[in-house]
mmCIF file of C-alpha atoms in Angstrom:
data_model
loop_
_atom_site.group_PDB
_atom_site.id
_atom_site.type_symbol
_atom_site.label_atom_id
_atom_site.label_comp_id
_atom_site.label_asym_id
_atom_site.label_seq_id
_atom_site.Cartn_x
_atom_site.Cartn_y
_atom_site.Cartn_z
ATOM 1 C CA UNK A 1 8.451 -10.180 -1.711
ATOM 2 C CA UNK A 2 10.896 -11.597 0.731
ATOM 3 C CA UNK A 3 12.260 -8.769 2.807
ATOM 4 C CA UNK A 4 11.015 -7.755 6.229
ATOM 5 C CA UNK A 5 9.778 -4.326 5.247
ATOM 6 C CA UNK A 6 7.530 -5.768 2.564
ATOM 7 C CA UNK A 7 6.063 -8.171 5.094
ATOM 8 C CA UNK A 8 5.119 -5.223 7.292
ATOM 9 C CA UNK A 9 3.802 -3.365 4.284
ATOM 10 C CA UNK A 10 1.625 -6.338 3.419
ATOM 11 C CA UNK A 11 0.035 -6.372 6.870
ATOM 12 C CA UNK A 12 -0.972 -2.736 6.612
ATOM 13 C CA UNK A 13 -2.202 -2.959 3.048
ATOM 14 C CA UNK A 14 -4.326 -6.031 3.593
ATOM 15 C CA UNK A 15 -5.537 -5.961 7.149
ATOM 16 C CA UNK A 16 -9.061 -4.937 6.222
ATOM 17 C CA UNK A 17 -9.647 -7.834 3.870
ATOM 18 C CA UNK A 18 -9.376 -11.601 3.768
ATOM 19 C CA UNK A 19 -8.510 -11.809 0.073
ATOM 20 C CA UNK A 20 -5.506 -10.976 -2.077
ATOM 21 C CA UNK A 21 -5.184 -7.250 -2.709
ATOM 22 C CA UNK A 22 -3.168 -5.004 -4.942
ATOM 23 C CA UNK A 23 -2.130 -1.625 -3.619
ATOM 24 C CA UNK A 24 -3.680 1.529 -5.138
ATOM 25 C CA UNK A 25 -2.549 2.680 -8.563
ATOM 26 C CA UNK A 26 -0.794 5.687 -7.080
ATOM 27 C CA UNK A 27 1.692 3.345 -5.441
ATOM 28 C CA UNK A 28 3.630 0.248 -6.524
ATOM 29 C CA UNK A 29 1.484 -2.678 -7.593
ATOM 30 C CA UNK A 30 2.371 -5.216 -4.924
ATOM 31 C CA UNK A 31 0.030 -8.199 -4.646
ATOM 32 C CA UNK A 32 -0.212 -9.685 -1.179
ATOM 33 C CA UNK A 33 -2.143 -12.795 -0.041
ATOM 34 C CA UNK A 34 -2.131 -12.618 3.778
ATOM 35 C CA UNK A 35 -3.727 -14.851 6.376
ATOM 36 C CA UNK A 36 -7.273 -13.660 7.142
ATOM 37 C CA UNK A 37 -7.761 -11.233 10.015
ATOM 38 C CA UNK A 38 -10.881 -10.359 11.978
ATOM 39 C CA UNK A 39 -11.870 -6.717 12.441
ATOM 40 C CA UNK A 40 -12.793 -6.285 16.103
ATOM 41 C CA UNK A 41 -13.700 -2.604 15.805
ATOM 42 C CA UNK A 42 -13.071 0.457 13.670
ATOM 43 C CA UNK A 43 -13.328 4.147 14.548
ATOM 44 C CA UNK A 44 -12.932 7.354 12.558
ATOM 45 C CA UNK A 45 -11.685 10.328 14.554
ATOM 46 C CA UNK A 46 -12.240 13.864 13.234
ATOM 47 C CA UNK A 47 -11.950 15.902 16.450
ATOM 48 C CA UNK A 48 -9.628 15.844 19.414
ATOM 49 C CA UNK A 49 -6.624 13.564 19.356
ATOM 50 C CA UNK A 50 -5.563 9.937 19.460
ATOM 51 C CA UNK A 51 -2.290 8.552 20.767
ATOM 52 C CA UNK A 52 -0.780 12.025 20.776
ATOM 53 C CA UNK A 53 -1.854 12.866 17.209
ATOM 54 C CA UNK A 54 -4.135 15.914 17.167
ATOM 55 C CA UNK A 55 -6.656 16.728 14.463
ATOM 56 C CA UNK A 56 -5.578 19.847 12.501
ATOM 57 C CA UNK A 57 -1.987 19.521 13.665
ATOM 58 C CA UNK A 58 0.860 19.814 11.179
ATOM 59 C CA UNK A 59 2.556 16.806 9.637
ATOM 60 C CA UNK A 60 5.763 17.555 11.501
ATOM 61 C CA UNK A 61 4.049 17.523 14.911
ATOM 62 C CA UNK A 62 2.181 14.320 14.111
ATOM 63 C CA UNK A 63 5.435 12.712 12.974
ATOM 64 C CA UNK A 64 6.933 13.500 16.380
ATOM 65 C CA UNK A 65 3.957 11.784 18.045
ATOM 66 C CA UNK A 66 4.431 8.722 15.835
ATOM 67 C CA UNK A 67 8.123 8.618 16.709
ATOM 68 C CA UNK A 68 7.075 8.445 20.368
ATOM 69 C CA UNK A 69 4.932 5.391 19.567
ATOM 70 C CA UNK A 70 8.060 3.662 18.339
ATOM 71 C CA UNK A 71 9.368 3.864 21.891
ATOM 72 C CA UNK A 72 6.152 3.115 23.794
ATOM 73 C CA UNK A 73 4.445 0.590 21.498
ATOM 74 C CA UNK A 74 7.331 -0.887 19.534
ATOM 75 C CA UNK A 75 6.061 0.622 16.289
ATOM 76 C CA UNK A 76 8.181 -0.993 13.548
ATOM 77 C CA UNK A 77 7.488 1.237 10.551
ATOM 78 C CA UNK A 78 5.608 4.156 8.991
ATOM 79 C CA UNK A 79 4.467 3.966 5.382
ATOM 80 C CA UNK A 80 3.878 7.134 3.368
ATOM 81 C CA UNK A 81 1.404 6.968 0.461
ATOM 82 C CA UNK A 82 2.210 8.620 -2.897
ATOM 83 C CA UNK A 83 5.581 9.859 -1.685
ATOM 84 C CA UNK A 84 7.013 9.737 -5.187
ATOM 85 C CA UNK A 85 8.913 11.777 -7.728
ATOM 86 C CA UNK A 86 10.417 11.431 -11.177
ATOM 87 C CA UNK A 87 13.208 13.887 -10.334
ATOM 88 C CA UNK A 88 16.158 12.153 -8.737
ATOM 89 C CA UNK A 89 17.689 15.528 -7.902
ATOM 90 C CA UNK A 90 14.844 16.119 -5.414
ATOM 91 C CA UNK A 91 16.054 13.187 -3.327
ATOM 92 C CA UNK A 92 19.531 14.358 -2.427
ATOM 93 C CA UNK A 93 19.659 14.277 1.364
ATOM 94 C CA UNK A 94 16.265 12.532 1.616
ATOM 95 C CA UNK A 95 17.163 8.960 0.680
ATOM 96 C CA UNK A 96 18.880 8.179 4.029
ATOM 97 C CA UNK A 97 15.619 9.051 5.828
ATOM 98 C CA UNK A 98 13.842 5.985 4.425
ATOM 99 C CA UNK A 99 14.029 2.216 4.838
ATOM 100 C CA UNK A 100 12.258 1.025 1.695
ATOM 101 C CA UNK A 101 12.661 2.610 -1.750
ATOM 102 C CA UNK A 102 11.233 1.495 -5.083
ATOM 103 C CA UNK A 103 12.473 2.463 -8.562
ATOM 104 C CA UNK A 104 10.370 1.627 -11.606
ATOM 105 C CA UNK A 105 8.841 2.707 -14.883
ATOM 106 C CA UNK A 106 5.511 4.531 -14.996
ATOM 107 C CA UNK A 107 3.544 1.385 -15.810
ATOM 108 C CA UNK A 108 5.309 -0.889 -13.338
ATOM 109 C CA UNK A 109 7.526 -3.799 -14.408
ATOM 110 C CA UNK A 110 8.961 -7.053 -13.074
ATOM 111 C CA UNK A 111 12.352 -5.365 -13.351
ATOM 112 C CA UNK A 112 11.436 -2.626 -10.879
ATOM 113 C CA UNK A 113 14.015 -2.369 -8.092
ATOM 114 C CA UNK A 114 13.306 -2.581 -4.361
ATOM 115 C CA UNK A 115 15.973 -1.308 -1.980
ATOM 116 C CA UNK A 116 15.826 -1.925 1.770
ATOM 117 C CA UNK A 117 18.026 -0.029 4.210
ATOM 118 C CA UNK A 118 18.641 -0.836 7.866
ATOM 119 C CA UNK A 119 21.013 0.882 10.280
ATOM 120 C CA UNK A 120 22.160 3.213 7.518
ATOM 121 C CA UNK A 121 23.194 0.608 4.946
ATOM 122 C CA UNK A 122 21.605 -1.245 2.027
ATOM 123 C CA UNK A 123 20.589 -4.668 3.366
ATOM 124 C CA UNK A 124 18.580 -6.126 0.483
ATOM 125 C CA UNK A 125 18.016 -5.589 -3.223
ATOM 126 C CA UNK A 126 15.118 -7.285 -5.014
ATOM 127 C CA UNK A 127 13.493 -6.992 -8.394
ATOM 128 C CA UNK A 128 9.693 -6.876 -8.477
ATOM 129 C CA UNK A 129 9.852 -10.374 -9.946
ATOM 130 C CA UNK A 130 11.186 -11.596 -6.593
ATOM 131 C CA UNK A 131 14.751 -12.077 -7.810
ATOM 132 C CA UNK A 132 17.305 -11.341 -5.106
ATOM 133 C CA UNK A 133 20.414 -9.383 -6.110
ATOM 134 C CA UNK A 134 23.707 -8.501 -4.484
ATOM 135 C CA UNK A 135 24.004 -5.396 -6.651
ATOM 136 C CA UNK A 136 21.914 -3.427 -9.143
ATOM 137 C CA UNK A 137 22.473 -3.256 -12.043
ATOM 138 C CA UNK A 138 23.798 -6.792 -11.741
ATOM 139 C CA UNK A 139 26.562 -6.403 -14.319
ATOM 140 C CA UNK A 140 27.685 -2.796 -14.223
ATOM 141 C CA UNK A 141 30.613 -0.966 -12.680
ATOM 142 C CA UNK A 142 28.316 1.839 -11.515
ATOM 143 C CA UNK A 143 25.806 0.069 -9.286
ATOM 144 C CA UNK A 144 24.161 -0.054 -5.864
ATOM 145 C CA UNK A 145 25.558 -2.874 -3.728
ATOM 146 C CA UNK A 146 24.659 -4.595 -0.479
ATOM 147 C CA UNK A 147 26.437 -2.821 2.351
ATOM 148 C CA UNK A 148 26.484 0.579 0.634
ATOM 149 C CA UNK A 149 25.984 3.449 3.062
ATOM 150 C CA UNK A 150 22.714 5.356 2.870
ATOM 151 C CA UNK A 151 24.675 8.593 2.491
ATOM 152 C CA UNK A 152 26.305 7.234 -0.667
ATOM 153 C CA UNK A 153 23.091 5.993 -2.274
ATOM 154 C CA UNK A 154 22.176 9.230 -4.058
ATOM 155 C CA UNK A 155 25.545 9.522 -5.801
ATOM 156 C CA UNK A 156 25.405 5.901 -6.909
ATOM 157 C CA UNK A 157 21.880 6.263 -8.300
ATOM 158 C CA UNK A 158 22.935 9.361 -10.246
ATOM 159 C CA UNK A 159 25.607 7.251 -11.960
ATOM 160 C CA UNK A 160 23.164 4.416 -12.692
ATOM 161 C CA UNK A 161 20.584 6.798 -14.126
ATOM 162 C CA UNK A 162 23.213 8.203 -16.482
ATOM 163 C CA UNK A 163 23.342 4.795 -18.180
ATOM 164 C CA UNK A 164 20.758 4.888 -20.949
ATOM 165 C CA UNK A 165 19.555 1.313 -20.498
ATOM 166 C CA UNK A 166 18.559 1.990 -16.866
ATOM 167 C CA UNK A 167 17.163 5.521 -17.120
ATOM 168 C CA UNK A 168 13.567 4.279 -17.449
ATOM 169 C CA UNK A 169 13.738 2.766 -13.957
ATOM 170 C CA UNK A 170 13.786 6.296 -12.588
ATOM 171 C CA UNK A 171 10.423 7.328 -14.071
ATOM 172 C CA UNK A 172 8.859 6.700 -10.652
ATOM 173 C CA UNK A 173 10.878 6.801 -7.438
ATOM 174 C CA UNK A 174 8.858 5.911 -4.336
ATOM 175 C CA UNK A 175 10.059 6.611 -0.810
ATOM 176 C CA UNK A 176 7.671 4.238 0.915
ATOM 177 C CA UNK A 177 8.781 3.287 4.418
ATOM 178 C CA UNK A 178 10.066 6.037 6.706
ATOM 179 C CA UNK A 179 12.862 5.361 9.159
ATOM 180 C CA UNK A 180 11.361 6.600 12.429
ATOM 181 C CA UNK A 181 14.815 6.977 13.942
ATOM 182 C CA UNK A 182 15.583 9.672 11.369
ATOM 183 C CA UNK A 183 14.457 13.286 11.073
ATOM 184 C CA UNK A 184 11.155 14.428 9.610
ATOM 185 C CA UNK A 185 11.055 14.831 5.825
ATOM 186 C CA UNK A 186 9.039 17.970 4.882
ATOM 187 C CA UNK A 187 7.909 16.286 1.648
ATOM 188 C CA UNK A 188 5.833 13.890 3.770
ATOM 189 C CA UNK A 189 3.324 16.705 4.234
ATOM 190 C CA UNK A 190 2.352 16.356 0.562
ATOM 191 C CA UNK A 191 1.118 12.791 1.094
ATOM 192 C CA UNK A 192 -2.650 12.175 1.368
ATOM 193 C CA UNK A 193 -2.171 9.340 3.876
ATOM 194 C CA UNK A 194 0.275 7.684 6.232
ATOM 195 C CA UNK A 195 -0.322 4.305 7.852
ATOM 196 C CA UNK A 196 1.238 2.017 10.404
ATOM 197 C CA UNK A 197 0.380 -0.893 12.680
ATOM 198 C CA UNK A 198 1.642 -2.493 15.858
ATOM 199 C CA UNK A 199 0.696 -5.371 18.113
ATOM 200 C CA UNK A 200 -1.368 -4.580 21.202
ATOM 201 C CA UNK A 201 -1.472 -8.215 22.375
ATOM 202 C CA UNK A 202 -0.104 -11.551 21.227
ATOM 203 C CA UNK A 203 -3.079 -12.054 18.912
ATOM 204 C CA UNK A 204 -4.218 -8.471 18.297
ATOM 205 C CA UNK A 205 -2.998 -5.545 16.248
ATOM 206 C CA UNK A 206 -3.970 -1.912 15.865
ATOM 207 C CA UNK A 207 -3.747 -0.355 12.417
ATOM 208 C CA UNK A 208 -3.840 3.429 12.163
ATOM 209 C CA UNK A 209 -4.310 5.468 9.005
ATOM 210 C CA UNK A 210 -3.915 9.240 9.160
ATOM 211 C CA UNK A 211 -5.356 11.404 6.382
ATOM 212 C CA UNK A 212 -4.052 14.810 5.330
ATOM 213 C CA UNK A 213 -5.341 17.933 3.617
ATOM 214 C CA UNK A 214 -3.036 20.868 2.916
ATOM 215 C CA UNK A 215 -0.467 19.503 5.346
ATOM 216 C CA UNK A 216 -2.883 19.247 8.283
ATOM 217 C CA UNK A 217 -4.277 16.123 9.920
ATOM 218 C CA UNK A 218 -7.975 15.824 9.036
ATOM 219 C CA UNK A 219 -8.934 12.344 10.229
ATOM 220 C CA UNK A 220 -7.617 9.195 11.869
ATOM 221 C CA UNK A 221 -9.012 5.734 11.122
ATOM 222 C CA UNK A 222 -8.239 3.160 13.810
ATOM 223 C CA UNK A 223 -8.823 -0.544 13.087
ATOM 224 C CA UNK A 224 -8.434 -3.092 15.874
ATOM 225 C CA UNK A 225 -7.663 -6.506 14.436
ATOM 226 C CA UNK A 226 -7.523 -10.073 15.695
ATOM 227 C CA UNK A 227 -4.652 -11.979 14.155
ATOM 228 C CA UNK A 228 -4.985 -15.602 13.021
#
């Protein structure tokens, strides 16, 4: 996949392995073949806190701590696992809070649609096959186009879904990459895991995975990696 967000997603998904991986079945099946990385150390934290994130704190408070890391560590993204729905109506007002959105059928297809948003507008549209589009559907009056405002995305998707031939692409709607400049989304508390990574030196990176139970932070896994 050719957009920037997917490149960041690939780092986080594959940093603990030197081989090609496919993401878990609960999320889109994206195969990534990254350069090998070396694990320098790995810690699991179940008490206390780490980088402002406290064990047993709520998702909203931890999100605030992660937003602070964007300022202090240059954190580029936050990925939210299993943040999905089949009900488009649940996403009104939520779509502008995310940078990377995937629409697809339950089984996953090459025609699944990847939308990337930056600075409040749609900046790229790809199919899972890797085909780059300027609008989706490619030949329809009601479509999502490059440059569309995030606030207009919900209304446009409602019109696309109303077209029978595209309705199946709304069987699974994943809100994958959270825009850290935007407000907290309460639905994030339903996710079992969030993850993110940032460089700590020119050749080193820290990957952090936070695990949730009933909306409270239960553990933090920190992997310190040496980049090739």
